[in-house]
Tab-separated table of C-alpha atoms in Angstrom:
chain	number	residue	atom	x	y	z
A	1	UNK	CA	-123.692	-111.600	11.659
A	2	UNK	CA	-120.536	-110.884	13.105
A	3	UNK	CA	-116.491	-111.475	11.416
A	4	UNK	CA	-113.090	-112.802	13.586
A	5	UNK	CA	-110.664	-112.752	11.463
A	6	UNK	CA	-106.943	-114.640	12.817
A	7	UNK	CA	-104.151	-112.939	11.740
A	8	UNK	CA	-101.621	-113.332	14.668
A	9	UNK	CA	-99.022	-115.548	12.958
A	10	UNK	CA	-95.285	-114.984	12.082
A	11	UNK	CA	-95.746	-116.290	8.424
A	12	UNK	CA	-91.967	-116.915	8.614
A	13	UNK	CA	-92.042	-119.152	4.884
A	14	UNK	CA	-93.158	-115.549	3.277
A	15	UNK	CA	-89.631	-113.848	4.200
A	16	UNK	CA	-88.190	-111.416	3.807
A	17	UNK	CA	-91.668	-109.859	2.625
A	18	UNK	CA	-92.695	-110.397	6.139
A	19	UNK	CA	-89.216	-109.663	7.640
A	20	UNK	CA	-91.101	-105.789	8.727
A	21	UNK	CA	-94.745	-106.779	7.224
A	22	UNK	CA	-97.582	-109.066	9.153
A	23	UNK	CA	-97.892	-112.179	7.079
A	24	UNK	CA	-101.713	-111.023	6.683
A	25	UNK	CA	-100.566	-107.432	5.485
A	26	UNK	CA	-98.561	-109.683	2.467
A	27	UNK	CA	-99.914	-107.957	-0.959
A	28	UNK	CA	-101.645	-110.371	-3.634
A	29	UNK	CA	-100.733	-107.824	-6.701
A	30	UNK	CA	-101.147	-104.691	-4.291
A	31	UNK	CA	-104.166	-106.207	-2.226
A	32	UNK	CA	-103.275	-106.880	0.913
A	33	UNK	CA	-104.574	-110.345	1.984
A	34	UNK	CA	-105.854	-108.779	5.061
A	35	UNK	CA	-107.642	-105.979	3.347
A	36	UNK	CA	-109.174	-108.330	0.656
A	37	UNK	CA	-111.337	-110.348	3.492
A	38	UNK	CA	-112.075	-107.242	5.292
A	39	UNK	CA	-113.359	-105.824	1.757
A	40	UNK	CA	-115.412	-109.512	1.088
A	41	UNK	CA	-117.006	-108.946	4.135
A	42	UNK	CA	-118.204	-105.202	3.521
A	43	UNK	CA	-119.477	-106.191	0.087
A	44	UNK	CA	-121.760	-108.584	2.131
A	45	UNK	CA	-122.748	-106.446	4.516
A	46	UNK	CA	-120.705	-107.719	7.247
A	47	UNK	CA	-119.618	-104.682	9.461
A	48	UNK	CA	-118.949	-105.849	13.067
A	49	UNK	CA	-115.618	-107.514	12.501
A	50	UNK	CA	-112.826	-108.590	15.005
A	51	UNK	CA	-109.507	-108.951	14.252
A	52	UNK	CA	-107.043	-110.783	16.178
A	53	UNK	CA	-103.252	-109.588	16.042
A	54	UNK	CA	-99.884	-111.090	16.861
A	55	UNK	CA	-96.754	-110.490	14.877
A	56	UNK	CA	-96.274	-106.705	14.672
A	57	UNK	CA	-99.774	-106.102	15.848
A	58	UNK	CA	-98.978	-102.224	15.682
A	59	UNK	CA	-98.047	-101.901	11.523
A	60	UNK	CA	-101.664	-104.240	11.298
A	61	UNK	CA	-103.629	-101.779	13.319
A	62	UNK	CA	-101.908	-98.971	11.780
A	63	UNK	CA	-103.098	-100.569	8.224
A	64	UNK	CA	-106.380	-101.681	9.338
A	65	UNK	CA	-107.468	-98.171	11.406
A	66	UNK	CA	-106.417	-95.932	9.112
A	67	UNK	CA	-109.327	-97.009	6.524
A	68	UNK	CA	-111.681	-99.041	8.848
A	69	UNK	CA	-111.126	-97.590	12.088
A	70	UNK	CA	-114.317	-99.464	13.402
A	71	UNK	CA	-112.829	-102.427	13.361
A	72	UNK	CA	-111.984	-104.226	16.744
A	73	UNK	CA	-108.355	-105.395	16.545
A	74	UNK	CA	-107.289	-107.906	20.013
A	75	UNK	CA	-103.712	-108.553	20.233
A	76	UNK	CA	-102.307	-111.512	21.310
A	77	UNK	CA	-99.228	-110.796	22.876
A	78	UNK	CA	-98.236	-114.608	23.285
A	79	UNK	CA	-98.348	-115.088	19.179
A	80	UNK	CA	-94.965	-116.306	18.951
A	81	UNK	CA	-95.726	-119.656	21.309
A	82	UNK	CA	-99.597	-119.986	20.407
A	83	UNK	CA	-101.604	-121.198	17.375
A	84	UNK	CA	-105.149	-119.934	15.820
A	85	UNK	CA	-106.954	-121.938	18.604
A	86	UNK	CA	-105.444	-119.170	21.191
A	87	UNK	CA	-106.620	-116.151	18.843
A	88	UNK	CA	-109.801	-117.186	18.218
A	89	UNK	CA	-110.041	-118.086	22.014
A	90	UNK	CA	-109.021	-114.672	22.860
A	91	UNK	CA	-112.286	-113.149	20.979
A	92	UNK	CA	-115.014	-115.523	22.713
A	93	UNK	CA	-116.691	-112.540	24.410
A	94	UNK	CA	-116.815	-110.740	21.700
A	95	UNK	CA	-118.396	-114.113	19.072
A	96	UNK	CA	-120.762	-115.064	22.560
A	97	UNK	CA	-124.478	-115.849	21.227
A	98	UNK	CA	-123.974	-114.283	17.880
A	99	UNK	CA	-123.528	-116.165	14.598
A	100	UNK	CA	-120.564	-115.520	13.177
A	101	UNK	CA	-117.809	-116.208	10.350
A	102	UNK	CA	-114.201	-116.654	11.352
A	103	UNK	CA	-111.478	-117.210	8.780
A	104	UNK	CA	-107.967	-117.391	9.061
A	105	UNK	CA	-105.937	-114.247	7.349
A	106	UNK	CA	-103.654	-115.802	5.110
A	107	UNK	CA	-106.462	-117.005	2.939
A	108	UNK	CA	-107.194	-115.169	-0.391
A	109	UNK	CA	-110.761	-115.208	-2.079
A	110	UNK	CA	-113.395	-113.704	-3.781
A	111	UNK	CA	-116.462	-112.065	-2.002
A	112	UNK	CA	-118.713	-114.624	-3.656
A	113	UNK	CA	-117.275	-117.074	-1.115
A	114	UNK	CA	-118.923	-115.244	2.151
A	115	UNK	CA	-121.674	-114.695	-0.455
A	116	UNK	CA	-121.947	-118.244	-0.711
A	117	UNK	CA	-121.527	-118.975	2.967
A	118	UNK	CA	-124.225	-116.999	3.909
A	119	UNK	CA	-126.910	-118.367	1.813
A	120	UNK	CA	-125.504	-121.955	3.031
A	121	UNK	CA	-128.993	-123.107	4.230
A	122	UNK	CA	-127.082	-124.963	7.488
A	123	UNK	CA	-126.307	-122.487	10.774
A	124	UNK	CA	-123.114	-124.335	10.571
A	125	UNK	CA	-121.059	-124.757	7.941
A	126	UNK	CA	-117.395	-125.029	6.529
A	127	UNK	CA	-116.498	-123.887	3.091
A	128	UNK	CA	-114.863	-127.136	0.849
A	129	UNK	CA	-113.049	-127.045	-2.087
A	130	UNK	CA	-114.692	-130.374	-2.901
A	131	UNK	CA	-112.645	-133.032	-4.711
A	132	UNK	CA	-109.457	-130.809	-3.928
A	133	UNK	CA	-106.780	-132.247	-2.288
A	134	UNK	CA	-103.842	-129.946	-0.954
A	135	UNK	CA	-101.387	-131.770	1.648
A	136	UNK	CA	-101.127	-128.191	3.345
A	137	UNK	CA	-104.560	-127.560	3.358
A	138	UNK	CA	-107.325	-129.084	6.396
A	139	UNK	CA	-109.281	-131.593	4.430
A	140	UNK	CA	-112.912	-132.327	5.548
A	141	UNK	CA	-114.679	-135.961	5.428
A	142	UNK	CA	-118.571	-136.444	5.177
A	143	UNK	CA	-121.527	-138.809	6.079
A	144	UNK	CA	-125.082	-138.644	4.945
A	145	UNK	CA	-124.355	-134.989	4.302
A	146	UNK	CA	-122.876	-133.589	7.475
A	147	UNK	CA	-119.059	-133.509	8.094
A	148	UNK	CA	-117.516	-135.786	10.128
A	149	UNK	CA	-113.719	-134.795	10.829
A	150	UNK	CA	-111.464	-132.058	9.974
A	151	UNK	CA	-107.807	-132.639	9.640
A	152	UNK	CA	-104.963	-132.222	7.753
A	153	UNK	CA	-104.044	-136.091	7.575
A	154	UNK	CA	-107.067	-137.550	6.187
A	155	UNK	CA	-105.780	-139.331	3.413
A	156	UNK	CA	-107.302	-138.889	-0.318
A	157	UNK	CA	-109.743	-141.596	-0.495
A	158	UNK	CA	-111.988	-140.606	2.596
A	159	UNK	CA	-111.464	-136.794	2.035
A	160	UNK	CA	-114.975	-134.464	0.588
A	161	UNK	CA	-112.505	-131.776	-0.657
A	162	UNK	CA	-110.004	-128.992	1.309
A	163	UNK	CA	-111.425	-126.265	3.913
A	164	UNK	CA	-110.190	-123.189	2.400
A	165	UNK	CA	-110.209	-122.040	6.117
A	166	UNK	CA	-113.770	-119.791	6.017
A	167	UNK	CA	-116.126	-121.049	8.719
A	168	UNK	CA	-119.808	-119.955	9.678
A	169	UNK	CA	-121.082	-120.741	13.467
A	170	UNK	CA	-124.626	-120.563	14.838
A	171	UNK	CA	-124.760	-118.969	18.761
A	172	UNK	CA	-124.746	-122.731	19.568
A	173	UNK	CA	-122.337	-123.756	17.323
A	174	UNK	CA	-120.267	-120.904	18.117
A	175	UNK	CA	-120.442	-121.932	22.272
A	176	UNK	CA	-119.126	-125.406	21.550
A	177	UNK	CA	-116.113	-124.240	19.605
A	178	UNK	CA	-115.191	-122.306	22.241
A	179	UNK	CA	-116.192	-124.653	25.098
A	180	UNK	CA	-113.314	-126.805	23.432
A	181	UNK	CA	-110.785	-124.042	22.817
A	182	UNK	CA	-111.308	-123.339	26.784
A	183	UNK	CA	-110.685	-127.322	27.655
A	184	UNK	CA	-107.333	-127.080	25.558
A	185	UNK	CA	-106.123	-123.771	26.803
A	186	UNK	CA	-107.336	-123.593	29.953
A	187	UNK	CA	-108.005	-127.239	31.671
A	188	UNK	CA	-104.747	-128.878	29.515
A	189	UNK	CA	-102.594	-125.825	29.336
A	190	UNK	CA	-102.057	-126.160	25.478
A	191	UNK	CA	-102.132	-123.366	23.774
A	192	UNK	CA	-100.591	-124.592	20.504
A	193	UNK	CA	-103.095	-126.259	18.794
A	194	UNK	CA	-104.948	-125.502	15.418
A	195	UNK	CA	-108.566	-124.372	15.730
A	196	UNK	CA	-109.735	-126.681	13.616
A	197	UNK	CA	-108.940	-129.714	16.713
A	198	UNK	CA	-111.508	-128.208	18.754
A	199	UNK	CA	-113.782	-127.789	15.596
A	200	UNK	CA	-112.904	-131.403	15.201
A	201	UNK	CA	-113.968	-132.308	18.855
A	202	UNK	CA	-117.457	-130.517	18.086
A	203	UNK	CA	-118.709	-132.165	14.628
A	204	UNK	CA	-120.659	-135.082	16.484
A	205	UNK	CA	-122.244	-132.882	18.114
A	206	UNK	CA	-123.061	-129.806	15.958
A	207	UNK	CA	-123.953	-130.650	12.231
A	208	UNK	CA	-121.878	-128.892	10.243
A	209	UNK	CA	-122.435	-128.864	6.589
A	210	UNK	CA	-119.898	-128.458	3.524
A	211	UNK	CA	-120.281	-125.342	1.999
A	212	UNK	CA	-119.495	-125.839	-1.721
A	213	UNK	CA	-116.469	-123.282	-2.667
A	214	UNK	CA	-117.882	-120.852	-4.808
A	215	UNK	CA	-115.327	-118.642	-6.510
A	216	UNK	CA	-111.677	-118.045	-6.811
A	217	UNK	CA	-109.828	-119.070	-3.399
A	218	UNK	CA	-105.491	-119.446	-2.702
A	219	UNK	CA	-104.234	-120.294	0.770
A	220	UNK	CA	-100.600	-118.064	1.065
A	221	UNK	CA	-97.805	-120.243	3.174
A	222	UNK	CA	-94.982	-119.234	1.299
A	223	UNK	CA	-93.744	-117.357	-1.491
A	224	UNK	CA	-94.520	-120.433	-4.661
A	225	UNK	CA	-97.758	-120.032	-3.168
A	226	UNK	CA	-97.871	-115.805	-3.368
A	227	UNK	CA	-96.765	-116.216	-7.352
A	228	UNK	CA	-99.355	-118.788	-7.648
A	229	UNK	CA	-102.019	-116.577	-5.986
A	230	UNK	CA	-100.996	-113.114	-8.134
A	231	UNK	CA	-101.403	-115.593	-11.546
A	232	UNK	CA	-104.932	-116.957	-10.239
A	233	UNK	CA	-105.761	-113.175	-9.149
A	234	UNK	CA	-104.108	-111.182	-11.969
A	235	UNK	CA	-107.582	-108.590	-12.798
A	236	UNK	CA	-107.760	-107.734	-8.780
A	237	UNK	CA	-107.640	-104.326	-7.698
A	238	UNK	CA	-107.441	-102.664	-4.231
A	239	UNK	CA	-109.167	-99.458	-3.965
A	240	UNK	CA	-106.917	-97.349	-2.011
């Protein structure tokens, strides 16, 4: 099982903490968001992990080599006028016939949740916050078990729960995503979608399951949102 972690973005609502600082480099009471996933992973014995760069892609891989210098960081040089559909796009070759997890790097959880993931009995899955609702957050629907649409304008009443943004692909799976990402960026020249559109444009034809959240999870946009994250995550520690 492979990672790709997306961590390219400006994360301009977190300023001025990310005025010199990648928004994924952002500290949850001195754990860096970035380092916390990478840590979740290890825990689960996920090793081979990609990370995709953007916004002062030098101070990340200055972070992220100096205490995991396997990891494979891929910078994306056109951050500024891309989305997460672009980074992950830039890391097919490396994701090609492999499962794999990607998540986006502003996300902060517990190592339970890839726990959780991987025993997920589906090759494809999404991890739901079911019965959440959070207008920020993607929010997933569902039919006779297998989700139906990703998006963040499904209204309350037809929405399972929120995506907290950690997603598992089979090798199949995995080659439709980025079959998608490829008709966006390459065939329409758009490079500024979401991911989740082209994971949108795969669900009737992949089943993808809900993965049911399963520990402590805070998406960080903005700085009410790192306060609420530090209360939620008060007893964790980053091991230096």
């Amino acid at each position: 099982m492979k990672a790709l972690i997306l961590a390219a973005g400006l994360g301009s609502r977190l300023a001025p903490l990310t005025d010199h600082l990648p928004k994924s480099l952002v500290e949850v009471n001195g754990t860096p968001i970035l380092m916390k996933q990478i840590e979740n992973l290890h825990e689960n014995g996920i090793t081979d992990i990609t990370v995709v760069s953007g916004y002062l892609s030098p101070v990340l891989a200055s972070a992220v080599g100096g205490k995991y210098p396997e990891i494979r960081i891929i910078e994306s040089v056109d951050y500024a006028a891309t989305n997460n559909m672009y980074s992950a796009y830039l890391a097919r070759d490396r994701m090609a016939g492999e499962p794999f997890l990607m998540m986006n790097a502003d996300v902060f959880f517990d190592a339970s949740v890839i726990r959780a993931l991987l025993d997920c009995p589906s090759p494809d899955a999404i991890v739901v916050d079911v019965g959440q609702y959070r207008e920020e957050s993607m929010k997933v629907t569902q039919r006779d078990g297998k989700l139906t649409a990703i998006s963040k304008a499904i209204p309350p009443e037809q929405a399972l729960g929120c995506s907290i943004d950690v997603y598992k692909f089979s090798p199949r799976g995995g080659e439709a995503f980025f079959a998608r990402c490829e008709e966006y960026i390459v065939r329409k020249n758009d490079r500024r979608q979401w991911s989740e559109v082209a994971l949108n444009d795969i669900l009737p034809h992949v089943d993808f399951q809900a993965c049911p959240v399963s520990g402590r999870w805070f998406e960080i946009d903005n700085l009410d949102d790192l306060a609420s994250a530090q209360k939620l995550f008060a007893d964790t520690a980053y091991t230096q």
